[in-house]
Amino acid sequence: MNLRARFLWMHVLVSLLIIGCGLVGSRVLNRVDQNLRVMYAEYTLAVTDLSYINGELVRYRTSVIRAVQTDTQGEFRRIVDSLAQKRSRIDTALERFIRVSNRASSEQNIDNRELEEVKAVQAKLEEYMASSERTIQIMEKVWQSGSEGRAVEWRDEAERNMAIESGMKFVSVTNELERLIEVVAEIAGRVRRDADNSLRVTITLFIGVSFVLAVGIWCLPRH
């Protein structure tokens, strides 16, 4: 009787240990899932940063257009002085996106499309900014010219540069931003799907094994 009791308590103890391991494993896996959700949220914030950059680019171009169209040097100077702050906000948002992307990429095996698109955005952004600065430099000559006729010629040249060269480069950089947003959104969705699938399979397997072991132990002969 005592031997049977010891066997019974042994079965109970082992069963409780297995169930406990299953519960602990589930909590660990849930913790992993939370970490993956954080990474997914970082990608969501990254897309927000890219959308913010797009908006700041529109505001930057609008300011350049206003600078070309203004009739007073004082207003022109005020608008030009504000461009540095707008450029700084664009650069800061892009740097923040790159930091978030690098942090997430270090934890996931992600393809190189995102890195390639980031480099493309940076290159197109530099081209657009250089073209816009060229427009401002031409407009500077409007106020430095000695005659009204020459000032009109410089303004016409600035308007052409802004509309054609700078305009094309603006469209180019915004298109690259759109492509980068699409790539980031695709990666974020894949991370979410992979996390859900892995978590579901692991939890099911863990609970199934624990249940089979517990049933097997209870079915062992007790004599």
mmCIF file of C-alpha atoms in Angstrom:
data_model
loop_
_atom_site.group_PDB
_atom_site.id
_atom_site.type_symbol
_atom_site.label_atom_id
_atom_site.label_comp_id
_atom_site.label_asym_id
_atom_site.label_seq_id
_atom_site.Cartn_x
_atom_site.Cartn_y
_atom_site.Cartn_z
ATOM 1 C CA MET A 1 0.000 0.000 0.000
ATOM 2 C CA ASN A 2 2.806 2.363 0.887
ATOM 3 C CA LEU A 3 4.577 1.468 -2.371
ATOM 4 C CA ARG A 4 1.439 2.170 -4.356
ATOM 5 C CA ALA A 5 1.035 5.481 -2.563
ATOM 6 C CA ARG A 6 4.601 6.460 -3.368
ATOM 7 C CA PHE A 7 4.056 5.592 -7.031
ATOM 8 C CA LEU A 8 0.850 7.595 -7.026
ATOM 9 C CA TRP A 9 2.513 10.653 -5.534
ATOM 10 C CA MET A 10 5.374 10.269 -7.996
ATOM 11 C CA HIS A 11 2.894 10.286 -10.861
ATOM 12 C CA VAL A 12 1.200 13.360 -9.429
ATOM 13 C CA LEU A 13 4.511 15.172 -8.950
ATOM 14 C CA VAL A 14 5.774 14.410 -12.450
ATOM 15 C CA SER A 15 2.441 15.406 -13.951
ATOM 16 C CA LEU A 16 2.484 18.698 -12.070
ATOM 17 C CA LEU A 17 6.042 19.339 -13.226
ATOM 18 C CA ILE A 18 5.087 18.708 -16.839
ATOM 19 C CA ILE A 19 2.035 20.937 -16.585
ATOM 20 C CA GLY A 20 4.148 23.592 -14.874
ATOM 21 C CA CYS A 21 6.706 23.411 -17.665
ATOM 22 C CA GLY A 22 3.920 23.821 -20.164
ATOM 23 C CA LEU A 23 2.604 26.907 -18.394
ATOM 24 C CA VAL A 24 6.074 28.413 -18.067
ATOM 25 C CA GLY A 25 6.779 27.671 -21.712
ATOM 26 C CA SER A 26 3.548 29.363 -22.713
ATOM 27 C CA ARG A 27 4.474 32.452 -20.730
ATOM 28 C CA VAL A 28 7.916 32.526 -22.325
ATOM 29 C CA LEU A 29 6.427 32.227 -25.785
ATOM 30 C CA ASN A 30 3.951 34.975 -24.991
ATOM 31 C CA ARG A 31 6.881 37.138 -23.974
ATOM 32 C CA VAL A 32 8.557 36.413 -27.295
ATOM 33 C CA ASP A 33 5.347 37.372 -29.020
ATOM 34 C CA GLN A 34 5.289 40.681 -27.157
ATOM 35 C CA ASN A 35 8.833 41.401 -28.310
ATOM 36 C CA LEU A 36 7.831 40.687 -31.886
ATOM 37 C CA ARG A 37 4.861 42.994 -31.480
ATOM 38 C CA VAL A 38 7.247 45.734 -30.347
ATOM 39 C CA MET A 39 9.338 45.216 -33.461
ATOM 40 C CA TYR A 40 6.201 45.292 -35.564
ATOM 41 C CA ALA A 41 5.202 48.544 -33.875
ATOM 42 C CA GLU A 42 8.644 49.958 -34.707
ATOM 43 C CA TYR A 43 7.991 49.265 -38.363
ATOM 44 C CA THR A 44 4.645 51.009 -38.044
ATOM 45 C CA LEU A 45 6.396 54.041 -36.566
ATOM 46 C CA ALA A 46 8.937 53.830 -39.376
ATOM 47 C CA VAL A 47 6.162 54.142 -41.946
ATOM 48 C CA THR A 48 4.859 57.139 -39.988
ATOM 49 C CA ASP A 49 8.313 58.735 -40.198
ATOM 50 C CA LEU A 50 8.404 58.204 -43.953
ATOM 51 C CA SER A 51 4.980 59.787 -44.341
ATOM 52 C CA TYR A 52 6.203 62.692 -42.215
ATOM 53 C CA ILE A 53 9.221 63.119 -44.511
ATOM 54 C CA ASN A 54 6.898 63.228 -47.496
ATOM 55 C CA GLY A 55 4.844 65.965 -45.868
ATOM 56 C CA GLU A 56 7.941 67.973 -44.955
ATOM 57 C CA LEU A 57 9.184 67.710 -48.534
ATOM 58 C CA VAL A 58 5.918 69.199 -49.768
ATOM 59 C CA ARG A 59 6.260 72.062 -47.282
ATOM 60 C CA TYR A 60 9.885 72.591 -48.316
ATOM 61 C CA ARG A 61 8.972 72.816 -51.993
ATOM 62 C CA THR A 62 6.071 75.140 -51.228
ATOM 63 C CA SER A 63 8.488 77.467 -49.428
ATOM 64 C CA VAL A 64 10.867 77.458 -52.398
ATOM 65 C CA ILE A 65 7.971 78.338 -54.710
ATOM 66 C CA ARG A 66 6.961 81.201 -52.416
ATOM 67 C CA ALA A 67 10.564 82.426 -52.355
ATOM 68 C CA VAL A 68 10.629 82.571 -56.152
ATOM 69 C CA GLN A 69 7.278 84.351 -56.337
ATOM 70 C CA THR A 70 7.858 86.950 -53.609
ATOM 71 C CA ASP A 71 8.241 90.595 -54.622
ATOM 72 C CA THR A 72 10.279 91.846 -51.667
ATOM 73 C CA GLN A 73 13.789 90.967 -50.608
ATOM 74 C CA GLY A 74 12.813 90.941 -46.932
ATOM 75 C CA GLU A 75 10.128 88.306 -47.487
ATOM 76 C CA PHE A 76 12.501 86.337 -49.700
ATOM 77 C CA ARG A 77 15.146 86.344 -46.980
ATOM 78 C CA ARG A 78 12.635 85.288 -44.315
ATOM 79 C CA ILE A 79 11.486 82.320 -46.413
ATOM 80 C CA VAL A 80 15.040 81.261 -47.274
ATOM 81 C CA ASP A 81 16.053 81.388 -43.605
ATOM 82 C CA SER A 82 13.207 78.982 -42.767
ATOM 83 C CA LEU A 83 14.423 76.378 -45.276
ATOM 84 C CA ALA A 84 17.290 75.244 -43.039
ATOM 85 C CA GLN A 85 14.867 74.261 -40.273
ATOM 86 C CA LYS A 86 12.647 72.383 -42.714
ATOM 87 C CA ARG A 87 15.670 70.541 -44.115
ATOM 88 C CA SER A 88 16.763 69.665 -40.581
ATOM 89 C CA ARG A 89 13.361 68.120 -39.818
ATOM 90 C CA ILE A 90 13.577 66.015 -42.976
ATOM 91 C CA ASP A 91 17.093 64.796 -42.137
ATOM 92 C CA THR A 92 16.153 64.049 -38.518
ATOM 93 C CA ALA A 93 13.116 61.994 -39.534
ATOM 94 C CA LEU A 94 15.157 60.051 -42.092
ATOM 95 C CA GLU A 95 17.922 59.350 -39.563
ATOM 96 C CA ARG A 96 15.316 58.189 -37.034
ATOM 97 C CA PHE A 97 13.855 55.823 -39.616
ATOM 98 C CA ILE A 98 17.311 54.400 -40.394
ATOM 99 C CA ARG A 99 18.017 53.795 -36.682
ATOM 100 C CA VAL A 100 14.705 52.002 -36.192
ATOM 101 C CA SER A 101 15.235 49.980 -39.353
ATOM 102 C CA ASN A 102 18.736 48.930 -38.292
ATOM 103 C CA ARG A 103 17.515 47.920 -34.832
ATOM 104 C CA ALA A 104 14.732 45.789 -36.274
ATOM 105 C CA SER A 105 16.952 44.326 -38.994
ATOM 106 C CA SER A 106 19.509 43.163 -36.427
ATOM 107 C CA GLU A 107 16.854 40.848 -34.953
ATOM 108 C CA GLN A 108 15.405 39.565 -38.227
ATOM 109 C CA ASN A 109 16.855 38.101 -41.398
ATOM 110 C CA ILE A 110 15.512 40.774 -43.730
ATOM 111 C CA ASP A 111 16.283 41.084 -47.434
ATOM 112 C CA ASN A 112 18.303 43.952 -48.855
ATOM 113 C CA ARG A 113 15.425 45.714 -50.589
ATOM 114 C CA GLU A 114 14.876 48.092 -47.698
ATOM 115 C CA LEU A 115 18.553 49.082 -47.561
ATOM 116 C CA GLU A 116 18.623 49.634 -51.316
ATOM 117 C CA GLU A 117 15.491 51.780 -51.197
ATOM 118 C CA VAL A 118 16.872 53.852 -48.306
ATOM 119 C CA LYS A 119 20.030 54.565 -50.306
ATOM 120 C CA ALA A 120 17.904 55.484 -53.320
ATOM 121 C CA VAL A 121 15.820 57.889 -51.217
ATOM 122 C CA GLN A 122 18.956 59.515 -49.800
ATOM 123 C CA ALA A 123 20.448 59.947 -53.271
ATOM 124 C CA LYS A 124 17.244 61.386 -54.759
ATOM 125 C CA LEU A 125 16.805 63.656 -51.750
ATOM 126 C CA GLU A 126 20.301 65.092 -52.168
ATOM 127 C CA GLU A 127 19.645 65.687 -55.861
ATOM 128 C CA TYR A 128 16.406 67.502 -55.126
ATOM 129 C CA MET A 129 17.936 69.630 -52.376
ATOM 130 C CA ALA A 130 20.849 70.588 -54.630
ATOM 131 C CA SER A 131 18.410 71.615 -57.363
ATOM 132 C CA SER A 132 16.349 73.680 -54.907
ATOM 133 C CA GLU A 133 19.483 75.389 -53.630
ATOM 134 C CA ARG A 134 20.349 76.205 -57.232
ATOM 135 C CA THR A 135 16.942 77.869 -57.588
ATOM 136 C CA ILE A 136 17.596 79.965 -54.471
ATOM 137 C CA GLN A 137 21.057 80.929 -55.732
ATOM 138 C CA ILE A 138 19.539 82.167 -58.983
ATOM 139 C CA MET A 139 16.950 84.166 -57.041
ATOM 140 C CA GLU A 140 19.736 85.784 -55.017
ATOM 141 C CA LYS A 141 20.902 87.383 -58.256
ATOM 142 C CA VAL A 142 17.500 89.023 -58.694
ATOM 143 C CA TRP A 143 18.220 91.276 -55.740
ATOM 144 C CA GLN A 144 21.849 91.758 -56.726
ATOM 145 C CA SER A 145 21.174 92.759 -60.337
ATOM 146 C CA GLY A 146 21.604 96.384 -61.247
ATOM 147 C CA SER A 147 18.647 96.691 -63.605
ATOM 148 C CA GLU A 148 15.004 95.714 -63.607
ATOM 149 C CA GLY A 149 15.353 93.942 -66.945
ATOM 150 C CA ARG A 150 18.170 91.772 -65.674
ATOM 151 C CA ALA A 151 16.218 91.003 -62.503
ATOM 152 C CA VAL A 152 13.297 89.775 -64.611
ATOM 153 C CA GLU A 153 15.636 87.499 -66.562
ATOM 154 C CA TRP A 154 17.064 85.988 -63.379
ATOM 155 C CA ARG A 155 13.572 85.455 -61.958
ATOM 156 C CA ASP A 156 12.450 83.735 -65.160
ATOM 157 C CA GLU A 157 15.476 81.441 -64.984
ATOM 158 C CA ALA A 158 14.740 80.646 -61.335
ATOM 159 C CA GLU A 159 11.134 79.805 -62.194
ATOM 160 C CA ARG A 160 12.232 77.513 -65.027
ATOM 161 C CA ASN A 161 14.719 75.731 -62.790
ATOM 162 C CA MET A 162 12.111 75.345 -60.059
ATOM 163 C CA ALA A 163 9.405 74.070 -62.400
ATOM 164 C CA ILE A 164 11.437 71.770 -64.640
ATOM 165 C CA GLU A 165 14.650 70.480 -63.073
ATOM 166 C CA SER A 166 13.678 70.847 -59.422
ATOM 167 C CA GLY A 167 10.127 69.709 -60.164
ATOM 168 C CA MET A 168 11.303 66.497 -61.814
ATOM 169 C CA LYS A 169 13.652 65.736 -58.942
ATOM 170 C CA PHE A 170 10.859 66.391 -56.437
ATOM 171 C CA VAL A 171 8.643 63.846 -58.194
ATOM 172 C CA SER A 172 11.558 61.409 -58.263
ATOM 173 C CA VAL A 173 12.261 61.593 -54.518
ATOM 174 C CA THR A 174 8.576 61.306 -53.589
ATOM 175 C CA ASN A 175 8.256 58.243 -55.831
ATOM 176 C CA GLU A 176 11.239 56.650 -54.078
ATOM 177 C CA LEU A 177 9.640 57.385 -50.718
ATOM 178 C CA GLU A 178 6.445 55.674 -51.838
ATOM 179 C CA ARG A 179 8.403 52.602 -52.913
ATOM 180 C CA LEU A 180 10.240 52.531 -49.580
ATOM 181 C CA ILE A 181 6.932 52.742 -47.698
ATOM 182 C CA GLU A 182 5.620 49.793 -49.717
ATOM 183 C CA VAL A 183 8.723 47.719 -48.920
ATOM 184 C CA VAL A 184 8.581 48.537 -45.194
ATOM 185 C CA ALA A 185 4.866 47.756 -45.023
ATOM 186 C CA GLU A 186 5.466 44.423 -46.754
ATOM 187 C CA ILE A 187 8.262 43.512 -44.325
ATOM 188 C CA ALA A 188 6.129 44.498 -41.328
ATOM 189 C CA GLY A 189 3.290 42.303 -42.537
ATOM 190 C CA ARG A 190 5.645 39.385 -43.080
ATOM 191 C CA VAL A 191 7.123 39.775 -39.586
ATOM 192 C CA ARG A 192 3.627 39.742 -38.109
ATOM 193 C CA ARG A 193 2.560 36.656 -40.066
ATOM 194 C CA ASP A 194 5.755 34.746 -39.259
ATOM 195 C CA ALA A 195 5.438 35.582 -35.567
ATOM 196 C CA ASP A 196 1.816 34.458 -35.432
ATOM 197 C CA ASN A 197 2.526 31.199 -37.252
ATOM 198 C CA SER A 198 5.602 30.335 -35.184
ATOM 199 C CA LEU A 199 3.874 31.131 -31.926
ATOM 200 C CA ARG A 200 0.773 29.130 -32.808
ATOM 201 C CA VAL A 201 2.750 26.051 -33.841
ATOM 202 C CA THR A 202 5.084 26.189 -30.837
ATOM 203 C CA ILE A 203 2.330 26.579 -28.259
ATOM 204 C CA THR A 204 0.266 23.801 -29.833
ATOM 205 C CA LEU A 205 3.268 21.470 -29.900
ATOM 206 C CA PHE A 206 4.265 22.299 -26.334
ATOM 207 C CA ILE A 207 0.796 21.745 -24.912
ATOM 208 C CA GLY A 208 0.306 18.586 -26.978
ATOM 209 C CA VAL A 209 3.556 17.031 -25.769
ATOM 210 C CA SER A 210 2.797 17.950 -22.169
ATOM 211 C CA PHE A 211 -0.664 16.406 -22.400
ATOM 212 C CA VAL A 212 0.632 13.178 -23.979
ATOM 213 C CA LEU A 213 3.321 12.795 -21.326
ATOM 214 C CA ALA A 214 0.870 13.430 -18.520
ATOM 215 C CA VAL A 215 -1.588 10.859 -19.895
ATOM 216 C CA GLY A 216 1.220 8.381 -20.458
ATOM 217 C CA ILE A 217 2.424 8.651 -16.885
ATOM 218 C CA TRP A 218 -1.066 8.189 -15.467
ATOM 219 C CA CYS A 219 -1.500 5.094 -17.616
ATOM 220 C CA LEU A 220 1.621 3.421 -16.259
ATOM 221 C CA PRO A 221 0.967 0.375 -14.057
ATOM 222 C CA ARG A 222 0.861 1.236 -10.376
ATOM 223 C CA HIS A 223 1.654 -2.238 -9.014
#
